[in-house]
Coordinates of C-alpha atoms in Angstrom, one line a residue:
M1 CA 17.7 2.8 -27.2
T2 CA 15.0 2.4 -25.0
H3 CA 12.3 2.5 -27.7
S4 CA 12.4 1.5 -31.3
E5 CA 9.9 0.8 -34.0
T6 CA 9.3 -2.6 -33.0
H7 CA 10.0 -2.8 -29.1
T8 CA 9.5 -1.2 -26.0
L9 CA 11.5 -1.6 -22.7
I10 CA 9.5 -2.1 -19.6
W11 CA 11.1 -2.3 -16.0
T12 CA 9.6 -4.7 -13.5
G13 CA 9.6 -4.3 -9.8
S14 CA 9.7 -7.4 -7.7
Y15 CA 9.6 -8.9 -4.2
T16 CA 13.2 -10.6 -3.6
A17 CA 14.2 -13.1 -0.7
D18 CA 14.1 -10.6 2.1
S19 CA 10.3 -10.5 1.6
G20 CA 9.8 -14.0 0.7
G21 CA 9.6 -13.5 -3.0
H22 CA 11.6 -15.1 -5.7
G23 CA 12.7 -11.9 -7.7
A24 CA 16.4 -10.7 -8.2
G25 CA 15.7 -7.1 -8.3
I26 CA 14.7 -4.5 -11.1
G27 CA 14.0 -6.7 -14.3
A28 CA 14.0 -5.6 -17.9
V29 CA 11.5 -6.9 -20.4
S30 CA 11.4 -6.2 -24.0
A31 CA 7.8 -5.6 -25.5
S32 CA 7.3 -6.1 -29.1
A33 CA 4.6 -4.5 -31.5
D34 CA 2.7 -7.8 -31.6
G35 CA 2.2 -7.7 -27.7
T36 CA 5.1 -10.3 -27.2
L37 CA 7.2 -10.1 -24.0
T38 CA 10.7 -11.1 -23.8
W39 CA 12.5 -11.4 -20.6
R40 CA 16.0 -9.4 -20.9
G41 CA 17.4 -10.1 -17.5
T42 CA 18.1 -8.6 -14.1
A43 CA 18.8 -4.8 -14.7
A44 CA 20.0 -4.2 -11.2
K45 CA 20.2 -6.5 -8.2
A46 CA 18.4 -5.1 -5.4
D47 CA 16.2 -6.2 -2.2
S48 CA 12.6 -6.0 -2.9
P49 CA 12.3 -2.9 -5.3
S50 CA 8.6 -3.3 -5.3
F51 CA 8.0 -0.1 -7.1
V52 CA 9.9 1.8 -9.9
A53 CA 9.7 4.9 -11.7
A54 CA 11.3 6.4 -14.6
H55 CA 12.7 10.0 -15.3
R56 CA 11.1 11.5 -18.1
Q57 CA 14.0 13.5 -19.4
L58 CA 16.8 11.4 -18.4
P59 CA 18.3 7.6 -18.4
V60 CA 17.6 7.3 -14.7
V61 CA 15.3 5.1 -12.6
Y62 CA 14.1 5.2 -9.2
A63 CA 13.1 2.2 -6.8
V64 CA 11.9 1.6 -3.3
G65 CA 13.6 -0.9 -1.3
E66 CA 10.5 -1.9 0.5
N67 CA 12.1 -4.0 3.4
A68 CA 15.2 -1.9 3.4
K69 CA 13.2 1.3 4.1
T70 CA 15.0 3.3 1.1
V71 CA 14.7 4.7 -2.3
Q72 CA 17.7 4.6 -4.8
A73 CA 18.5 6.2 -8.0
Y74 CA 19.8 4.2 -10.9
R75 CA 21.3 5.3 -14.3
R76 CA 21.0 3.5 -17.6
R77 CA 24.0 1.3 -18.4
G78 CA 24.2 -0.6 -21.5
E79 CA 21.3 -2.0 -23.7
F80 CA 19.1 -2.6 -20.4
G81 CA 21.5 -2.5 -17.4
L82 CA 21.0 0.1 -14.4
E83 CA 23.8 1.1 -12.0
A84 CA 23.2 2.7 -8.3
V85 CA 23.8 6.3 -8.2
G86 CA 25.3 7.1 -5.0
E87 CA 24.1 5.7 -1.7
P88 CA 20.5 4.7 -1.1
W89 CA 18.4 7.4 0.7
V90 CA 16.3 6.5 4.0
A91 CA 12.7 6.2 3.3
G92 CA 10.2 5.1 5.7
E93 CA 8.3 1.8 7.0
A94 CA 7.5 -0.4 4.0
A95 CA 8.1 2.1 1.4
C96 CA 5.9 0.8 -1.3
H97 CA 5.4 3.5 -4.0
V98 CA 7.6 6.0 -5.9
T99 CA 6.6 8.8 -8.3
V100 CA 8.9 11.2 -10.5
D101 CA 7.7 14.9 -11.0
P102 CA 7.2 15.2 -14.8
Q103 CA 9.5 18.2 -14.7
G104 CA 12.3 15.9 -13.0
K105 CA 12.5 18.4 -10.0
F106 CA 11.6 16.0 -7.3
L107 CA 10.3 12.5 -6.3
I108 CA 7.8 11.2 -3.8
V109 CA 7.8 8.1 -1.8
A110 CA 4.8 6.8 0.0
C111 CA 5.1 4.4 3.1
W112 CA 2.4 1.7 3.8
G113 CA 4.2 0.9 7.1
D114 CA 4.2 4.3 9.0
G115 CA 2.0 6.5 6.6
Q116 CA 5.0 8.8 5.9
V117 CA 4.9 10.9 2.5
L118 CA 8.5 11.8 1.6
L119 CA 9.6 14.4 -1.0
Y120 CA 13.3 13.9 -2.3
E121 CA 14.6 16.9 -4.5
L122 CA 16.6 16.0 -7.5
T123 CA 19.6 17.5 -9.3
D124 CA 19.8 18.5 -12.9
D125 CA 21.4 15.1 -13.7
G126 CA 18.6 13.1 -11.7
G127 CA 20.5 12.5 -8.4
I128 CA 18.8 12.7 -5.2
T129 CA 20.0 15.7 -3.2
R130 CA 17.6 16.4 -0.2
R131 CA 15.1 14.5 1.9
L132 CA 11.8 16.5 3.0
P133 CA 9.2 14.7 5.1
A134 CA 5.6 15.8 4.6
A135 CA 3.1 16.4 7.6
P136 CA 1.8 13.3 9.1
S137 CA -1.9 12.4 8.8
S138 CA -3.8 13.0 12.1
Y139 CA -7.5 12.8 10.8
P140 CA -9.3 12.4 14.0
H141 CA -12.0 10.0 13.2
R142 CA -9.5 7.3 12.1
D143 CA -7.5 7.1 15.2
D144 CA -8.6 3.3 15.4
R145 CA -6.4 2.6 12.5
P146 CA -2.9 3.7 11.6
S147 CA -2.0 6.1 8.7
R148 CA -0.8 4.0 5.7
A149 CA 0.3 6.1 2.7
H150 CA 0.2 4.1 -0.4
A151 CA 0.6 6.3 -3.6
S152 CA 1.1 9.4 -5.2
L153 CA 0.2 11.2 -8.4
V154 CA 1.3 14.6 -9.7
L155 CA -1.9 16.2 -11.1
A156 CA -2.3 18.2 -14.4
D157 CA -2.3 21.3 -12.3
G158 CA 1.0 20.7 -10.7
R159 CA -0.4 19.8 -7.3
I160 CA 0.2 16.4 -5.9
M161 CA -2.6 14.0 -4.7
T162 CA -1.6 11.1 -2.1
T163 CA -3.6 8.1 -0.7
D164 CA -3.9 6.9 2.8
L165 CA -5.3 3.5 3.1
G166 CA -5.6 3.5 6.7
H167 CA -7.2 6.9 7.2
D168 CA -9.3 6.7 4.0
L169 CA -8.1 9.9 2.8
L170 CA -7.1 11.8 -0.4
R171 CA -4.4 14.4 0.5
V172 CA -3.7 17.2 -2.0
W173 CA -0.6 19.0 -1.7
N174 CA 1.5 21.9 -3.1
H175 CA 5.3 21.6 -3.7
V176 CA 7.1 24.5 -2.3
P177 CA 10.9 24.2 -3.3
G178 CA 13.3 23.9 -0.4
T179 CA 10.2 23.0 1.9
G180 CA 8.8 20.1 0.3
L181 CA 5.1 19.2 0.5
V182 CA 2.6 21.7 1.9
L183 CA -0.9 20.4 2.6
D184 CA -3.8 22.2 0.5
H185 CA -6.7 20.1 1.5
E186 CA -8.0 16.7 2.2
V187 CA -10.9 14.6 0.9
V188 CA -12.3 12.0 3.1
L189 CA -13.7 8.8 1.8
P190 CA -16.0 6.3 3.4
K191 CA -14.4 4.4 6.3
N192 CA -12.8 1.2 5.6
S193 CA -12.8 1.8 1.7
G194 CA -8.9 1.9 1.8
P195 CA -7.9 4.1 -1.3
R196 CA -4.8 2.5 -2.8
H197 CA -3.9 3.7 -6.4
L198 CA -5.1 6.5 -8.6
V199 CA -5.1 7.9 -12.1
Q200 CA -6.2 11.3 -13.8
H201 CA -8.3 11.3 -16.8
S202 CA -7.6 14.0 -19.6
D203 CA -10.7 15.8 -18.4
G204 CA -9.3 16.2 -14.7
T205 CA -11.2 13.6 -13.1
V206 CA -9.1 11.4 -10.8
F207 CA -10.3 7.9 -10.4
V208 CA -9.3 6.1 -7.3
V209 CA -9.4 2.5 -6.6
S210 CA -10.2 1.3 -2.8
E211 CA -8.3 -1.8 -1.8
Y212 CA -10.8 -2.9 0.9
S213 CA -14.2 -2.1 -0.4
I214 CA -13.2 -2.9 -4.0
E215 CA -14.7 0.1 -5.5
V216 CA -13.5 3.2 -7.6
F217 CA -14.1 6.9 -6.7
A218 CA -14.3 9.8 -8.8
A219 CA -12.9 13.1 -7.5
R220 CA -12.8 16.5 -9.3
A221 CA -11.6 19.9 -8.5
A222 CA -14.4 22.5 -8.0
S223 CA -14.1 25.5 -10.4
A224 CA -14.5 28.0 -7.7
S225 CA -12.2 26.6 -4.9
G226 CA -10.0 24.4 -6.8
K227 CA -10.6 21.9 -4.0
F228 CA -11.4 18.3 -5.0
E229 CA -14.8 16.8 -4.3
L230 CA -16.2 13.4 -4.5
T231 CA -18.2 13.2 -7.6
G232 CA -18.7 9.6 -8.1
Q233 CA -18.7 6.1 -6.3
G234 CA -19.4 2.7 -7.7
P235 CA -18.2 -0.9 -7.9
A236 CA -14.9 -1.9 -9.6
T237 CA -16.1 -5.0 -11.0
S238 CA -19.3 -6.3 -12.5
D239 CA -19.5 -9.4 -10.3
G240 CA -19.0 -8.0 -7.1
A241 CA -16.4 -8.5 -4.5
K242 CA -15.5 -12.1 -3.4
D243 CA -14.3 -13.1 0.2
G244 CA -10.6 -12.4 0.4
D245 CA -10.5 -9.8 -2.5
S246 CA -8.3 -6.7 -2.3
A247 CA -8.2 -4.3 -5.3
A248 CA -4.8 -3.4 -6.4
E249 CA -4.2 -1.1 -9.6
I250 CA -6.2 1.1 -11.8
A251 CA -5.0 2.0 -15.5
L252 CA -6.7 4.0 -18.2
S253 CA -6.8 2.9 -22.0
A254 CA -4.7 5.3 -24.2
D255 CA -8.0 7.0 -25.5
G256 CA -9.4 7.4 -21.9
R257 CA -12.6 5.6 -22.7
F258 CA -11.9 2.6 -20.5
A259 CA -10.4 1.7 -17.2
Y260 CA -9.1 -1.5 -15.8
V261 CA -9.0 -2.6 -12.2
G262 CA -6.9 -5.6 -11.0
V263 CA -8.4 -7.6 -8.1
R264 CA -6.4 -10.0 -6.0
G265 CA -7.9 -13.0 -4.3
S266 CA -10.4 -13.9 -7.0
N267 CA -7.6 -12.9 -9.5
R268 CA -9.7 -10.9 -11.9
V269 CA -9.6 -7.8 -13.9
G270 CA -12.7 -5.4 -13.9
V271 CA -13.3 -3.5 -17.2
L272 CA -15.2 -0.3 -16.6
E273 CA -16.4 2.3 -19.4
V274 CA -15.7 5.9 -18.8
T275 CA -18.8 8.0 -18.9
P276 CA -18.4 11.8 -19.5
S277 CA -20.6 14.0 -17.5
A278 CA -20.9 17.8 -16.5
E279 CA -19.4 17.0 -13.1
G280 CA -16.7 14.8 -14.3
S281 CA -16.4 11.5 -15.8
L282 CA -17.8 8.3 -14.1
L283 CA -17.2 4.8 -14.5
S284 CA -19.5 1.9 -15.2
P285 CA -18.7 -1.6 -15.0
L286 CA -18.6 -3.5 -18.4
G287 CA -17.3 -7.0 -17.4
D288 CA -14.8 -9.0 -15.6
F289 CA -12.1 -11.5 -16.7
A290 CA -9.7 -13.9 -15.3
S291 CA -6.3 -12.1 -14.9
G292 CA -4.5 -15.4 -16.0
G293 CA -2.5 -15.8 -12.8
D294 CA -2.3 -15.5 -9.0
W295 CA -2.4 -12.4 -7.1
P296 CA -2.5 -9.6 -10.0
R297 CA -0.6 -6.9 -8.1
H298 CA 0.0 -4.4 -11.0
H299 CA -0.9 -4.0 -14.7
L300 CA 0.0 -1.8 -17.6
V301 CA -1.9 -0.7 -20.7
R302 CA 0.3 -0.4 -23.6
G303 CA -1.6 0.6 -26.9
G304 CA -3.7 -2.4 -27.7
W305 CA -2.4 -4.7 -25.0
L306 CA -2.6 -5.2 -21.5
H307 CA 0.0 -6.8 -19.4
V308 CA -0.7 -8.2 -16.0
A309 CA 2.1 -8.8 -13.2
H310 CA 1.1 -11.8 -10.9
E311 CA 3.0 -11.6 -7.6
R312 CA 2.5 -15.0 -6.5
S313 CA 2.2 -17.1 -9.7
H314 CA 5.6 -15.4 -10.7
D315 CA 4.3 -14.4 -14.4
I316 CA 3.2 -11.7 -16.7
T317 CA 0.3 -12.5 -18.6
T318 CA -0.6 -10.6 -21.9
F319 CA -4.1 -9.8 -23.2
R320 CA -4.9 -8.0 -26.5
L321 CA -7.7 -5.3 -26.1
D322 CA -10.4 -4.7 -28.4
L323 CA -10.0 -0.9 -29.0
R324 CA -13.7 -0.7 -29.7
T325 CA -15.2 -2.3 -26.8
G326 CA -12.2 -2.3 -24.3
L327 CA -12.6 -6.0 -23.7
P328 CA -9.7 -8.5 -23.7
E329 CA -8.8 -11.5 -25.8
G330 CA -6.5 -14.1 -24.3
P331 CA -4.3 -14.4 -22.6
L332 CA -2.0 -14.7 -25.4
Q333 CA 1.3 -15.2 -23.6
R334 CA 2.4 -16.0 -20.0
L335 CA 6.1 -14.7 -19.4
V336 CA 7.7 -16.2 -16.3
A337 CA 9.2 -13.6 -13.9
G338 CA 10.0 -13.7 -10.0
S339 CA 7.4 -12.3 -8.0
P340 CA 6.6 -9.3 -10.2
T341 CA 5.1 -6.3 -8.3
A342 CA 5.4 -3.2 -11.0
L343 CA 5.4 -2.8 -14.8
I344 CA 6.8 0.8 -15.7
V345 CA 7.5 1.8 -19.4
A346 CA 11.2 3.2 -19.7
S347 CA 11.4 6.7 -20.7

C-alpha cells in the first residue's frame, strides 16, 4: 500500500548524470509518523526526471525528462517500483514541471527552455494518448527576454494557471477537450520578477513566488469578471534577498495559516503568515531559517513536518513544525539522496 497508519510514500525527482547530477532516476522514500524518512530505493531509472506528479485515482506516476525533452507515464509495480507505460512522449526544451488534472483527464508540462506549455490527454487507465501544444507567449514588452514557462496549477474552478519566468506573466487557461488549452487572460507581473511556482489557498487566492525578485505575489479572481488581478506583493523573506539568491518553491501549511518559501544561494526557508482580507489573503514574513543543506530546490509540508530537498548537497532535511507558530525545529534528520529536485506524496 502507498499509505499505512505509520508510513507515507514520497516520490523524489532528481538530476542524473546527463545533467551533471548524482541521482539515478525517480526515488522512493518512506516517511514515518514521527517525521523520519527512509530511502527505499530507485523506483525507476530515468534520465533527469526533475519533476514528478502522481495520478490521484490510479497507481500511475508521470515524470518529465528535462534534458531528453520528454514526459513519461509509469505504473506502480510491487511495493515501491515503477515501470514505464509505453514510450516517452515528446515535450519541449528543458521540460521542468508536470501537473496532473485532479480528475485524471489530462496532464500539463511546462518547458523552461523554449516556453512551451503542453497538454497531454489521458486514457481512463492513466496512459498518455494525445499531445496538444498551447499558444506561445508573445507579450510585446518582454521581447528582450525569451518566454520560459515554469509551472502549472489546476485552479479550484477548473481553469489552469501557468507561470512564465521570462515574460513575467501569469497565464490563465480553459481546458477544451480535443483542443487543449485556450487562453482566458493574462496577469502581468513587474518586469524581472520571474514568477516560478504557485499554490492556491482555500479562499481562492493564488500565491506566486518569484525566482528573480525573491517576492511573493497574491492574485485573486474578480467576482464580476472572473479575471485574476494582483492583490498583493511583498518580500518572500524577513531578511531580504542576498547576492546570488533565487527563490524556488512555495508551499502552504495544512491549515493554510502559513507559507514556506525556499531560497537557493543563501539556502534559507522563509516562513510567512497568511493574513485574511476582504480582497484575498496576503502574506507577511515571520522569520527565516537555514534550510540545512545546499540549494533547496523543492520542499514538502507533510502535516507537522517540513522536508527540504537540496540539489547540490544531495540530501533531504526534515524539520518539525510548530503548528501554533508555524516555525521550525531542527533539522532533525538528514537523508542522503542524489541531487533531489522534487518531493511528491504518492496517491
